[in-house]
Coordinates of N, CA and C in Angstrom, one line a residue:
T1 N 0.9 -1.3 0.1 CA -0.1 -0.1 0.2 C 0.9 1.3 -0.1
I2 N 0.8 2.1 -1.1 CA 1.4 3.6 -1.0 C 0.5 4.7 -0.5
K3 N 0.5 5.4 0.2 CA 0.0 6.5 0.8 C 0.6 7.7 0.0
A4 N -0.5 8.7 -0.5 CA 0.0 9.7 -0.9 C -0.3 11.1 -0.1
D5 N 0.6 12.1 -0.1 CA 0.4 13.2 0.7 C -0.4 14.4 -0.1
H6 N -1.0 13.9 -1.1 CA -2.0 14.9 -1.8 C -2.5 14.1 -2.9
K7 N -3.4 14.7 -3.2 CA -4.4 14.1 -4.1 C -4.1 13.6 -5.5
I8 N -4.3 12.4 -5.9 CA -3.9 12.3 -7.4 C -5.2 11.9 -8.1
K9 N -5.2 12.4 -9.4 CA -6.4 12.0 -10.2 C -6.0 10.9 -11.0
P10 N -7.0 10.0 -11.6 CA -6.9 8.8 -12.1 C -6.0 8.7 -13.4
G11 N -5.1 8.0 -13.6 CA -4.5 8.3 -14.6 C -3.1 9.3 -14.6
E12 N -3.1 9.8 -13.6 CA -2.0 10.6 -13.5 C -0.8 9.8 -13.0
Q13 N 0.4 10.3 -13.4 CA 1.7 9.5 -13.1 C 2.5 10.1 -11.8
F14 N 3.0 9.5 -11.2 CA 3.4 9.5 -9.8 C 4.8 9.0 -9.8
M15 N 5.8 9.5 -9.2 CA 7.0 8.9 -8.8 C 7.2 8.6 -7.2
E16 N 8.0 7.6 -7.0 CA 8.2 7.2 -5.8 C 9.9 7.3 -5.6
M17 N 10.3 7.9 -4.6 CA 11.6 7.9 -4.2 C 12.2 7.0 -3.5
Y18 N 13.2 6.3 -3.9 CA 13.9 5.3 -3.2 C 14.6 5.6 -2.2
G19 N 15.1 6.6 -2.3 CA 16.2 6.9 -1.3 C 17.5 6.3 -1.3
N20 N 18.4 6.8 -0.4 CA 19.7 6.3 -0.6 C 20.0 4.4 -0.1
S21 N 19.5 3.9 -1.1 CA 19.4 2.4 -0.8 C 20.4 1.4 -1.2
N22 N 20.7 0.2 -0.8 CA 21.5 -0.6 -1.3 C 20.9 -1.6 -2.5
N23 N 21.0 -2.1 -3.4 CA 20.8 -2.7 -4.1 C 20.1 -4.0 -3.3
Q24 N 20.3 -4.5 -2.4 CA 19.6 -5.6 -1.7 C 18.4 -5.2 -1.6
W25 N 18.1 -4.0 -1.2 CA 16.9 -3.2 -0.8 C 15.6 -3.3 -2.0
F26 N 16.6 -3.1 -3.3 CA 15.7 -3.3 -4.7 C 15.2 -4.2 -4.9
V27 N 16.3 -5.5 -4.5 CA 15.8 -6.9 -5.1 C 15.0 -7.5 -4.2
I28 N 15.1 -7.2 -2.7 CA 14.1 -7.7 -2.1 C 12.6 -7.1 -1.8
L29 N 12.7 -5.9 -1.9 CA 11.3 -5.0 -2.1 C 10.8 -4.7 -3.3
G30 N 11.9 -4.3 -4.3 CA 11.4 -4.0 -5.6 C 11.1 -5.0 -6.6
G31 N 12.0 -6.0 -6.6 CA 12.0 -7.2 -7.5 C 13.0 -6.5 -8.8
F32 N 14.1 -5.6 -8.4 CA 14.7 -5.4 -9.9 C 15.9 -4.7 -9.4
V33 N 17.2 -4.6 -10.2 CA 18.3 -4.1 -10.0 C 18.5 -3.0 -10.6
P34 N 18.7 -1.5 -10.1 CA 19.0 -0.7 -10.9 C 20.2 -0.7 -11.6
S35 N 20.5 -0.2 -13.0 CA 21.8 -0.3 -13.5 C 22.9 0.3 -13.1
I36 N 22.5 1.6 -12.3 CA 23.5 2.4 -11.7 C 23.0 2.8 -10.2
N37 N 23.7 2.6 -9.2 CA 23.3 2.9 -8.2 C 24.5 3.3 -7.4
Y38 N 24.6 4.7 -7.1 CA 26.0 5.3 -6.2 C 25.9 5.0 -4.6
F39 N 24.7 4.4 -4.2 CA 24.8 4.0 -2.8 C 24.9 2.5 -2.4
H40 N 25.3 1.9 -3.4 CA 25.2 0.2 -3.5 C 26.7 0.3 -2.8
Y41 N 26.9 -0.9 -2.0 CA 28.4 -1.3 -1.3 C 28.2 -2.5 -1.4
V42 N 29.3 -3.2 -1.3 CA 29.8 -4.5 -0.9 C 30.1 -4.9 0.4
S43 N 30.1 -6.1 0.7 CA 30.4 -6.9 2.0 C 31.6 -7.3 2.1
V44 N 32.8 -7.1 2.3 CA 34.0 -7.6 2.2 C 34.4 -8.3 3.9
P45 N 34.6 -9.7 3.9 CA 35.1 -10.3 5.0 C 36.4 -9.7 5.6
L46 N 36.5 -9.5 6.8 CA 37.9 -9.0 7.7 C 38.3 -9.9 8.4
P47 N 39.9 -10.2 8.7 CA 40.5 -11.0 9.5 C 39.6 -10.9 11.0
S48 N 39.9 -11.8 11.6 CA 39.4 -11.9 12.9 C 40.4 -11.5 14.1
L49 N 40.4 -11.1 15.2 CA 41.3 -10.4 16.2 C 41.8 -11.6 17.0
P50 N 42.8 -11.7 17.5 CA 43.2 -12.6 18.7 C 42.8 -12.4 19.7
P51 N 42.7 -13.4 20.8 CA 42.2 -13.4 21.9 C 42.7 -12.0 22.7
S52 N 44.1 -12.3 22.4 CA 45.1 -11.2 23.5 C 44.7 -9.7 23.0
I53 N 44.0 -9.5 21.9 CA 43.8 -7.9 21.7 C 42.4 -7.6 22.4
E54 N 41.4 -8.4 23.0 CA 40.2 -8.5 23.5 C 40.3 -7.6 24.6
P55 N 41.1 -7.3 25.5 CA 41.1 -6.1 26.5 C 41.1 -4.8 25.9
I56 N 42.1 -4.7 24.8 CA 42.4 -3.6 24.3 C 41.2 -2.9 23.5
R57 N 40.4 -3.9 22.9 CA 39.1 -3.7 22.2 C 38.2 -3.1 23.0
H58 N 38.1 -3.7 24.3 CA 37.1 -3.7 25.2 C 37.2 -2.4 25.8
A59 N 38.6 -1.9 26.1 CA 39.0 -0.4 26.6 C 38.5 0.4 25.5
L60 N 38.7 0.3 24.5 CA 38.5 1.3 23.5 C 37.3 1.3 22.8
G61 N 36.3 0.4 23.3 CA 34.7 0.5 23.3 C 34.5 0.2 22.1
L62 N 34.9 -0.7 21.3 CA 34.9 -1.2 19.8 C 34.1 -2.5 19.8
P63 N 33.3 -2.6 18.7 CA 32.5 -3.6 18.7 C 33.2 -5.1 18.8
S64 N 32.5 -6.0 19.5 CA 33.3 -7.3 19.8 C 33.7 -8.2 18.5
I65 N 32.4 -7.8 17.5 CA 32.7 -8.9 16.3 C 32.3 -8.1 15.5
V66 N 33.3 -7.8 14.4 CA 33.1 -7.3 13.1 C 33.6 -8.2 11.8
D67 N 32.3 -8.7 11.5 CA 32.7 -9.9 10.6 C 32.9 -9.4 9.0
N68 N 32.3 -8.2 8.6 CA 32.7 -7.7 7.4 C 32.8 -6.0 7.3
A69 N 33.2 -5.4 6.5 CA 32.9 -4.2 6.0 C 32.3 -3.8 4.9
K70 N 31.3 -2.8 4.9 CA 30.6 -2.4 3.7 C 31.1 -1.3 3.2
V71 N 31.9 -1.7 2.1 CA 32.6 -0.5 1.2 C 32.2 -0.3 -0.4
K72 N 32.5 0.5 -1.0 CA 32.2 0.8 -2.1 C 33.8 0.8 -2.9
S73 N 34.7 1.0 -2.4 CA 36.0 1.3 -2.9 C 37.0 1.4 -1.9
T74 N 38.2 1.1 -2.0 CA 39.3 1.0 -1.1 C 39.8 2.6 -0.7
N75 N 39.2 3.6 -1.6 CA 39.5 5.0 -1.1 C 38.5 5.4 -0.7
E76 N 37.2 4.7 -0.3 CA 36.2 5.3 0.2 C 36.2 5.7 1.7
A77 N 35.5 6.5 2.5 CA 35.9 6.5 3.8 C 35.1 5.4 4.4
L78 N 35.4 4.9 5.6 CA 34.8 3.7 6.0 C 34.1 4.1 7.2
N79 N 33.3 3.3 7.9 CA 32.6 3.6 9.2 C 33.5 3.8 10.2
S80 N 33.3 4.5 11.1 CA 34.5 4.7 12.2 C 34.5 3.3 12.9
Y81 N 33.7 2.4 13.0 CA 34.0 1.1 14.0 C 34.9 0.4 12.8
I82 N 34.9 0.4 11.8 CA 35.6 -0.6 10.8 C 37.0 0.1 10.7
W83 N 37.2 1.2 10.5 CA 38.7 1.3 10.7 C 39.2 1.3 12.0
Q84 N 38.7 1.4 13.0 CA 39.2 1.6 14.1 C 39.6 0.0 14.5
Y85 N 38.5 -0.8 13.7 CA 38.9 -2.7 14.0 C 40.2 -2.6 13.3
L86 N 40.3 -2.1 11.9 CA 41.3 -2.4 10.9 C 42.6 -1.9 11.9
D87 N 42.6 -0.9 12.7 CA 43.7 -0.4 13.3 C 44.0 -1.5 14.3
L88 N 42.9 -1.9 14.7 CA 43.7 -3.1 15.9 C 44.5 -4.5 15.2
V89 N 43.6 -4.8 13.7 CA 44.4 -5.7 13.1 C 45.8 -5.5 12.9
L90 N 45.8 -4.1 12.7 CA 47.3 -3.8 12.6 C 48.0 -3.7 13.5
L91 N 47.7 -3.9 14.3 CA 48.6 -3.8 15.7 C 48.8 -5.2 16.1
T92 N 48.1 -6.2 15.5 CA 48.6 -7.6 16.1 C 49.7 -8.0 15.1
E93 N 50.2 -7.3 14.3 CA 51.5 -7.0 13.3 C 52.6 -6.9 14.3
S94 N 52.3 -6.3 15.5 CA 53.7 -5.8 16.1 C 53.4 -6.5 17.8
P95 N 54.0 -7.4 17.9 CA 53.9 -8.2 19.2 C 54.4 -7.3 20.5
S96 N 55.3 -6.3 20.2 CA 55.6 -5.6 21.1 C 55.0 -4.5 21.6
K97 N 54.3 -4.0 20.4 CA 53.2 -2.9 20.7 C 51.9 -3.3 21.0
V98 N 51.7 -4.8 21.1 CA 50.6 -5.4 21.8 C 50.8 -5.5 23.4
E99 N 52.4 -5.9 23.6 CA 52.4 -6.0 24.9 C 52.7 -4.9 25.9
L100 N 52.9 -3.9 25.1 CA 53.2 -2.2 25.4 C 51.9 -1.6 25.6
A101 N 50.8 -2.2 24.8 CA 49.4 -1.5 25.1 C 48.8 -2.4 26.3
L102 N 49.0 -3.7 26.2 CA 48.3 -4.2 27.4 C 49.0 -3.7 28.7
T103 N 50.5 -3.5 28.9 CA 51.0 -3.1 30.0 C 50.5 -1.7 30.4
S104 N 50.4 -0.5 29.6 CA 49.7 0.4 30.0 C 48.6 0.4 30.1
L105 N 47.6 -0.4 29.7 CA 45.9 -0.8 30.0 C 45.9 -1.1 31.5
Y106 N 47.0 -1.8 31.8 CA 46.7 -2.3 33.2 C 47.5 -1.4 34.1
G107 N 48.2 -0.5 33.8 CA 49.3 0.1 34.7 C 48.7 1.8 34.6
F108 N 47.5 2.0 33.8 CA 47.1 3.5 34.0 C 45.6 3.3 34.1
D109 N 44.9 4.1 34.9 CA 43.5 4.2 34.9 C 43.0 5.0 33.8
D110 N 43.7 5.7 33.1 CA 43.0 6.4 32.1 C 43.6 5.8 30.6
L111 N 43.3 6.3 29.4 CA 43.6 5.7 28.2 C 44.7 6.5 27.3
T112 N 45.4 7.5 28.0 CA 46.2 8.2 27.6 C 47.4 7.4 26.9
M113 N 47.8 6.8 27.5 CA 49.1 5.9 27.2 C 48.8 4.8 26.0
L114 N 47.5 4.4 26.1 CA 47.0 3.4 25.4 C 46.8 4.1 23.9
C115 N 46.4 5.3 24.1 CA 46.0 6.0 22.8 C 47.2 6.1 22.1
E116 N 48.2 6.6 22.8 CA 49.2 6.9 22.0 C 50.1 5.7 21.4
I117 N 49.8 4.7 22.0 CA 50.0 3.3 21.1 C 49.0 3.0 19.9
V118 N 47.9 2.9 20.1 CA 46.8 2.6 19.1 C 46.4 4.0 19.0
Q119 N 47.0 4.6 17.9 CA 47.0 6.1 17.5 C 45.8 6.3 16.9
V120 N 45.4 5.9 15.6 CA 44.2 6.1 15.1 C 43.0 5.7 15.5
A121 N 43.2 4.7 16.1 CA 41.6 4.2 16.9 C 41.3 5.0 18.0
C122 N 42.1 5.9 18.8 CA 41.7 6.8 19.6 C 41.4 8.2 19.0
K123 N 42.1 8.5 17.9 CA 41.8 9.8 17.4 C 40.5 10.1 17.0
R124 N 39.7 9.0 16.6 CA 38.5 8.9 15.9 C 38.3 9.8 14.5
T125 N 39.6 9.4 13.8 CA 39.4 10.1 12.5 C 39.4 8.9 11.4
S126 N 38.9 9.6 10.3 CA 38.5 8.3 9.2 C 39.8 8.2 8.4
F127 N 41.2 8.3 8.9 CA 42.2 8.0 8.2 C 42.2 6.5 8.0
V128 N 42.5 6.3 6.7 CA 42.9 4.8 6.3 C 44.1 5.0 5.4
N129 N 44.8 4.0 6.0 CA 46.4 4.0 5.1 C 46.4 2.8 4.5
S130 N 47.4 2.7 3.7 CA 47.7 1.7 2.4 C 47.5 0.1 3.1
K131 N 47.8 -0.1 4.3 CA 48.0 -1.5 4.9 C 46.2 -1.5 5.1
M132 N 45.6 -0.8 5.5 CA 44.1 -0.9 5.6 C 43.4 -1.5 4.2
R133 N 44.0 -0.9 3.1 CA 43.3 -0.9 1.9 C 43.8 -2.3 1.4
A134 N 44.8 -2.6 1.7 CA 45.4 -3.9 1.1 C 44.3 -5.2 2.3
I135 N 44.2 -4.8 3.2 CA 43.3 -5.8 3.9 C 41.9 -5.9 3.3
I136 N 41.3 -4.9 2.9 CA 39.9 -4.5 2.5 C 40.1 -5.6 0.9
Q137 N 41.2 -5.1 0.2 CA 41.3 -5.9 -1.2 C 41.4 -7.4 -0.8
S138 N 42.4 -7.7 0.1 CA 42.5 -9.2 0.5 C 41.0 -10.0 0.5
G139 N 40.3 -9.2 1.7 CA 39.0 -9.3 1.9 C 38.0 -9.7 0.3
A140 N 38.0 -8.6 -0.2 CA 37.4 -8.6 -1.8 C 37.6 -9.9 -2.6
R141 N 38.9 -10.3 -2.7 CA 39.2 -11.3 -3.3 C 38.9 -12.7 -2.8
T142 N 38.7 -12.6 -1.1 CA 38.3 -13.8 -0.8 C 36.8 -14.1 -0.9
A143 N 36.0 -12.9 -0.9 CA 34.5 -13.0 -1.2 C 34.1 -13.4 -2.7
L144 N 35.1 -12.9 -3.5 CA 35.0 -13.2 -5.2 C 35.5 -15.0 -5.2
S145 N 36.2 -15.5 -4.5 CA 36.4 -17.0 -4.3 C 35.6 -17.7 -3.9
K146 N 34.8 -17.2 -2.9 CA 33.5 -18.0 -2.3 C 32.5 -18.3 -3.6
Y147 N 32.3 -17.7 -4.8 CA 31.4 -17.8 -5.5 C 31.5 -18.9 -6.3
P148 N 30.8 -19.8 -6.6 CA 30.8 -20.9 -7.5 C 31.1 -20.8 -8.8
T149 N 30.6 -19.7 -9.5 CA 30.8 -19.3 -10.9 C 31.6 -18.0 -10.9
S150 N 32.1 -17.8 -12.2 CA 32.9 -16.5 -12.3 C 31.8 -15.5 -13.1
L151 N 32.5 -14.2 -13.0 CA 31.7 -13.1 -13.6 C 31.2 -13.6 -14.8
E152 N 32.4 -13.9 -15.9 CA 32.2 -14.2 -17.4 C 31.2 -15.4 -17.2
E153 N 30.9 -16.3 -16.5 CA 29.9 -17.5 -16.5 C 28.8 -16.8 -16.5
D154 N 28.7 -15.9 -15.3 CA 27.5 -15.3 -14.9 C 26.7 -14.4 -16.1
K155 N 27.8 -13.6 -16.8 CA 27.1 -13.1 -17.8 C 26.8 -14.2 -19.2
V156 N 27.4 -14.9 -19.3 CA 26.6 -15.8 -20.1 C 25.3 -16.6 -19.8
T157 N 25.2 -16.9 -18.5 CA 24.0 -17.4 -17.9 C 22.7 -16.4 -18.1
L158 N 23.2 -15.0 -17.8 CA 22.3 -14.0 -17.9 C 22.0 -13.9 -19.4
H159 N 22.4 -14.1 -20.4 CA 22.1 -13.8 -21.6 C 21.3 -15.3 -22.1
E160 N 21.4 -16.2 -21.5 CA 20.9 -17.4 -21.6 C 19.2 -17.3 -21.5
W161 N 19.2 -16.7 -20.2 CA 17.8 -16.8 -19.5 C 17.1 -15.6 -20.0
E162 N 17.7 -14.5 -20.6 CA 17.1 -13.3 -21.2 C 16.5 -13.8 -22.8
Q163 N 17.2 -14.8 -23.3 CA 16.8 -15.3 -24.6 C 15.5 -16.2 -24.4
K164 N 15.2 -16.7 -23.0 CA 13.9 -17.2 -23.0 C 12.5 -16.5 -23.1
P165 N 11.5 -17.1 -23.1 CA 10.2 -16.6 -23.5 C 10.0 -16.2 -22.1
K166 N 9.2 -14.8 -22.3 CA 9.0 -14.4 -20.9 C 7.6 -15.1 -20.0
R167 N 7.7 -14.9 -19.0 CA 6.8 -15.8 -17.7 C 7.5 -17.1 -18.0
S168 N 8.5 -17.5 -18.5 CA 8.8 -18.9 -18.7 C 9.3 -19.5 -17.3
V169 N 9.2 -20.8 -17.2 CA 9.6 -21.3 -15.8 C 10.8 -22.5 -16.3
Q170 N 11.8 -22.6 -15.5 CA 12.7 -23.7 -15.9 C 13.3 -24.1 -14.3
N171 N 12.9 -25.9 -14.3 CA 13.3 -26.1 -13.1 C 12.8 -25.5 -11.3
G172 N 11.5 -24.9 -11.9 CA 10.8 -24.2 -10.8 C 11.1 -22.9 -10.5
I173 N 11.9 -22.2 -11.6 CA 12.7 -21.0 -11.5 C 12.0 -20.1 -12.5
R174 N 11.1 -19.0 -12.2 CA 10.6 -18.1 -13.4 C 11.7 -17.3 -13.7
R175 N 11.7 -16.9 -15.2 CA 12.7 -16.3 -15.8 C 13.1 -15.0 -15.5
E176 N 12.1 -14.1 -15.0 CA 12.2 -12.8 -14.4 C 13.1 -12.9 -13.0
N177 N 12.8 -13.9 -12.0 CA 13.3 -14.2 -11.0 C 15.0 -14.4 -11.0
A178 N 15.0 -15.2 -12.0 CA 16.5 -15.7 -12.3 C 17.1 -14.5 -12.9
I179 N 16.6 -13.6 -14.1 CA 17.4 -12.4 -14.6 C 17.7 -11.3 -13.2
V180 N 16.8 -11.1 -12.6 CA 17.0 -10.3 -11.2 C 18.2 -10.9 -10.1
A181 N 18.2 -12.2 -10.1 CA 19.1 -12.6 -9.1 C 20.6 -12.6 -9.9
I182 N 20.6 -13.0 -11.2 CA 21.8 -13.0 -11.6 C 22.5 -11.8 -12.0
Q183 N 21.5 -10.6 -12.4 CA 22.1 -9.3 -12.4 C 22.6 -8.8 -11.1
F184 N 22.1 -9.1 -10.0 CA 22.7 -8.5 -8.6 C 24.1 -9.5 -8.2
R185 N 24.1 -10.7 -8.7 CA 25.3 -11.1 -8.6 C 26.1 -10.9 -9.3
I186 N 26.0 -10.7 -10.5 CA 27.0 -9.8 -11.5 C 27.5 -8.2 -10.9
Q187 N 26.7 -7.7 -10.4 CA 27.0 -6.1 -9.9 C 27.9 -6.3 -8.4
E188 N 27.5 -7.5 -7.7 CA 28.5 -7.9 -6.7 C 29.8 -8.0 -7.0
K189 N 30.1 -8.9 -8.2 CA 31.2 -9.4 -8.3 C 32.0 -8.1 -9.0
E190 N 31.1 -7.6 -10.1 CA 31.8 -6.2 -10.5 C 32.4 -5.3 -9.7
Y191 N 31.8 -5.1 -8.3 CA 32.2 -4.4 -7.4 C 33.3 -4.9 -6.6
L192 N 33.8 -6.4 -6.5 CA 34.7 -6.7 -6.0 C 35.6 -7.0 -6.7
T193 N 35.4 -7.1 -7.9 CA 36.7 -7.1 -8.9 C 37.4 -5.8 -8.9
R194 N 36.6 -4.7 -9.1 CA 37.1 -3.3 -9.0 C 37.7 -2.9 -7.9
I195 N 37.4 -3.3 -6.5 CA 38.1 -3.2 -5.4 C 39.2 -4.2 -5.4
S196 N 39.3 -5.3 -5.6 CA 40.3 -6.1 -5.8 C 41.8 -5.7 -6.7
N197 N 41.4 -4.8 -7.8 CA 42.3 -4.4 -8.9 C 42.5 -3.1 -8.8
E198 N 42.0 -2.4 -7.7 CA 42.6 -1.0 -7.6 C 44.0 -0.8 -7.0
I199 N 44.6 0.2 -7.7 CA 45.8 0.6 -7.5 C 45.9 1.3 -5.8
I200 N 46.7 0.8 -4.9 CA 46.8 1.4 -3.8 C 48.0 2.2 -3.8
D201 N 47.9 3.5 -3.7 CA 48.8 4.3 -3.3 C 49.5 4.6 -2.2
D202 N 50.5 5.5 -2.0 CA 50.9 5.6 -0.8 C 49.7 6.2 0.5
D203 N 50.0 6.3 1.6 CA 49.0 6.7 2.7 C 48.4 8.0 2.2
P204 N 47.2 8.5 2.4 CA 46.7 9.6 2.3 C 47.5 10.7 2.9
S205 N 48.4 10.5 3.7 CA 49.4 11.6 4.2 C 50.3 11.9 3.3
T206 N 50.6 11.3 2.4 CA 51.5 11.7 1.5 C 51.2 12.8 0.5
P207 N 50.0 12.6 -0.2 CA 49.4 13.9 -1.0 C 49.5 15.1 -0.1
V208 N 48.8 15.0 1.3 CA 48.9 16.3 2.1 C 50.3 16.6 2.1
Q209 N 51.2 16.1 2.7 CA 52.7 16.5 2.9 C 53.2 16.9 1.5
T210 N 53.0 16.5 0.3 CA 53.3 17.0 -0.7 C 52.7 18.3 -0.9
F211 N 51.3 18.5 -0.7 CA 50.8 19.7 -0.8 C 51.2 20.9 0.2
S212 N 51.5 20.4 1.2 CA 51.7 21.5 2.0 C 53.4 21.7 1.6
A213 N 54.1 21.1 1.3 CA 55.6 21.5 0.9 C 55.3 22.2 -0.5
R214 N 54.3 22.0 -1.3 CA 54.5 22.8 -2.5 C 53.8 24.3 -1.9
M215 N 53.1 24.5 -1.0 CA 52.2 25.8 -0.4 C 53.5 26.5 0.1
V216 N 54.2 25.6 0.8 CA 55.6 26.4 1.3 C 56.6 27.0 0.3
L217 N 56.6 26.3 -0.8 CA 57.6 26.6 -1.8 C 56.8 28.2 -2.7
V218 N 55.5 27.9 -2.6 CA 54.9 28.9 -3.3 C 55.0 30.1 -2.5
A219 N 54.8 30.0 -1.2 CA 55.0 31.1 -0.2 C 56.3 31.7 -0.2
M220 N 57.4 30.8 -0.5 CA 58.8 31.5 -0.2 C 59.2 32.2 -1.7
I221 N 58.5 31.6 -2.8 CA 58.6 32.7 -4.0 C 57.9 33.8 -3.7
V222 N 56.8 33.8 -3.0 CA 55.9 35.3 -3.2 C 56.6 36.2 -2.2
V223 N 57.4 35.6 -1.0 CA 58.0 36.6 -0.4 C 59.4 37.0 -0.9
V224 N 60.0 36.2 -1.7 CA 61.1 36.7 -2.3 C 60.7 37.8 -3.4
I225 N 59.8 37.5 -4.5 CA 59.0 38.4 -5.3 C 58.9 39.8 -4.5
S226 N 58.1 39.8 -3.4 CA 57.5 40.9 -2.7 C 58.5 41.8 -2.2
Y227 N 59.9 41.1 -1.8 CA 61.2 41.7 -1.4 C 61.9 42.1 -2.5
W228 N 61.8 41.6 -3.8 CA 62.4 42.2 -4.8 C 61.6 43.5 -5.3
N229 N 60.5 43.2 -5.2 CA 59.6 44.6 -5.7 C 59.8 45.5 -4.4
S230 N 59.7 45.3 -3.4 CA 60.0 46.2 -2.5 C 61.3 47.1 -2.6
R231 N 62.3 46.3 -3.0 CA 63.6 47.1 -3.4 C 63.6 47.8 -4.3
K232 N 63.1 47.5 -5.6 CA 62.9 48.3 -6.6 C 62.3 49.5 -6.6
R233 N 61.1 49.8 -5.6 CA 60.4 50.7 -5.3 C 61.2 51.9 -4.5
N234 N 62.1 51.0 -3.5 CA 62.8 51.8 -2.6 C 63.9 52.5 -3.5
R235 N 64.6 51.9 -4.5 CA 65.6 52.7 -5.3 C 65.1 53.6 -6.2
H236 N 63.7 53.4 -6.6 CA 62.9 54.1 -7.3 C 62.8 55.7 -6.9
F237 N 62.4 55.4 -5.4 CA 61.9 56.6 -4.5 C 63.3 57.5 -3.9
T238 N 64.5 56.5 -4.0 CA 65.9 57.2 -3.6 C 66.1 58.1 -4.6
G239 N 65.7 57.5 -5.9 CA 66.6 58.5 -7.2 C 65.5 59.5 -7.3
V240 N 64.3 59.5 -7.1 CA 63.3 60.8 -7.1 C 64.1 61.7 -6.1
G241 N 64.2 61.3 -4.8 CA 64.5 62.3 -3.8 C 66.0 62.7 -3.8
R242 N 66.9 62.1 -4.8 CA 68.1 62.8 -5.1 C 67.8 64.1 -6.1
T243 N 67.1 63.6 -7.1 CA 66.9 64.5 -8.2 C 66.3 65.7 -7.7
A244 N 65.2 65.8 -6.8 CA 64.4 66.7 -6.0 C 65.3 67.7 -5.0
S245 N 66.5 67.2 -4.7 CA 66.9 67.8 -4.0 C 68.4 68.5 -4.4
R246 N 68.7 68.2 -5.7 CA 69.5 68.9 -6.7 C 69.1 70.0 -7.2

């Protein structure tokens, strides 16, 4: 049932706003897959944390279980709990930091020392470095490997279903339902494939640092030019003064 906020005449066309929805919403409630959806994302599995990290995770107030990350690209901003979780995953690569974090956790009442060790997780910023992107890419490849068919095979299967007569049924599956299901699976695989093949650049801090260095260089050039112009003006005024004195 659709309720309208104003009167609609018989035969009058009206539009429905779907909102910022994922493709799963369109498939389940609408029975179709949009060709372009800027709000679609895929679920990428994440590595689990070892039990030794549990006290640190609890102290930082992070979710106990994070099975997957909902992402569009490795360059997209992640939900705060996702990149904080990835921060702890990266922390496990350094046993000495884990030991130091646990020592500070039990040795101090506040989280000051712990936040210095687990830097990004405490800053509550959406900074995602290249190592985090690599984890997301690995998860995307894992998700792709779990499909029983390849992207190319799905496209062939979709074409075969599209060639069947409308409202036809095969093995208890309606043509229209099969087409929607395969279209959804194809888009999922295309997203995962694009994420898997994205080129990971240096950390986001690199372009910022490069930009800052350029700005410093530009500022220095401006100062030199201004100084040079001021000297020229002083010379000009000094010459005029000498001429007037004569």
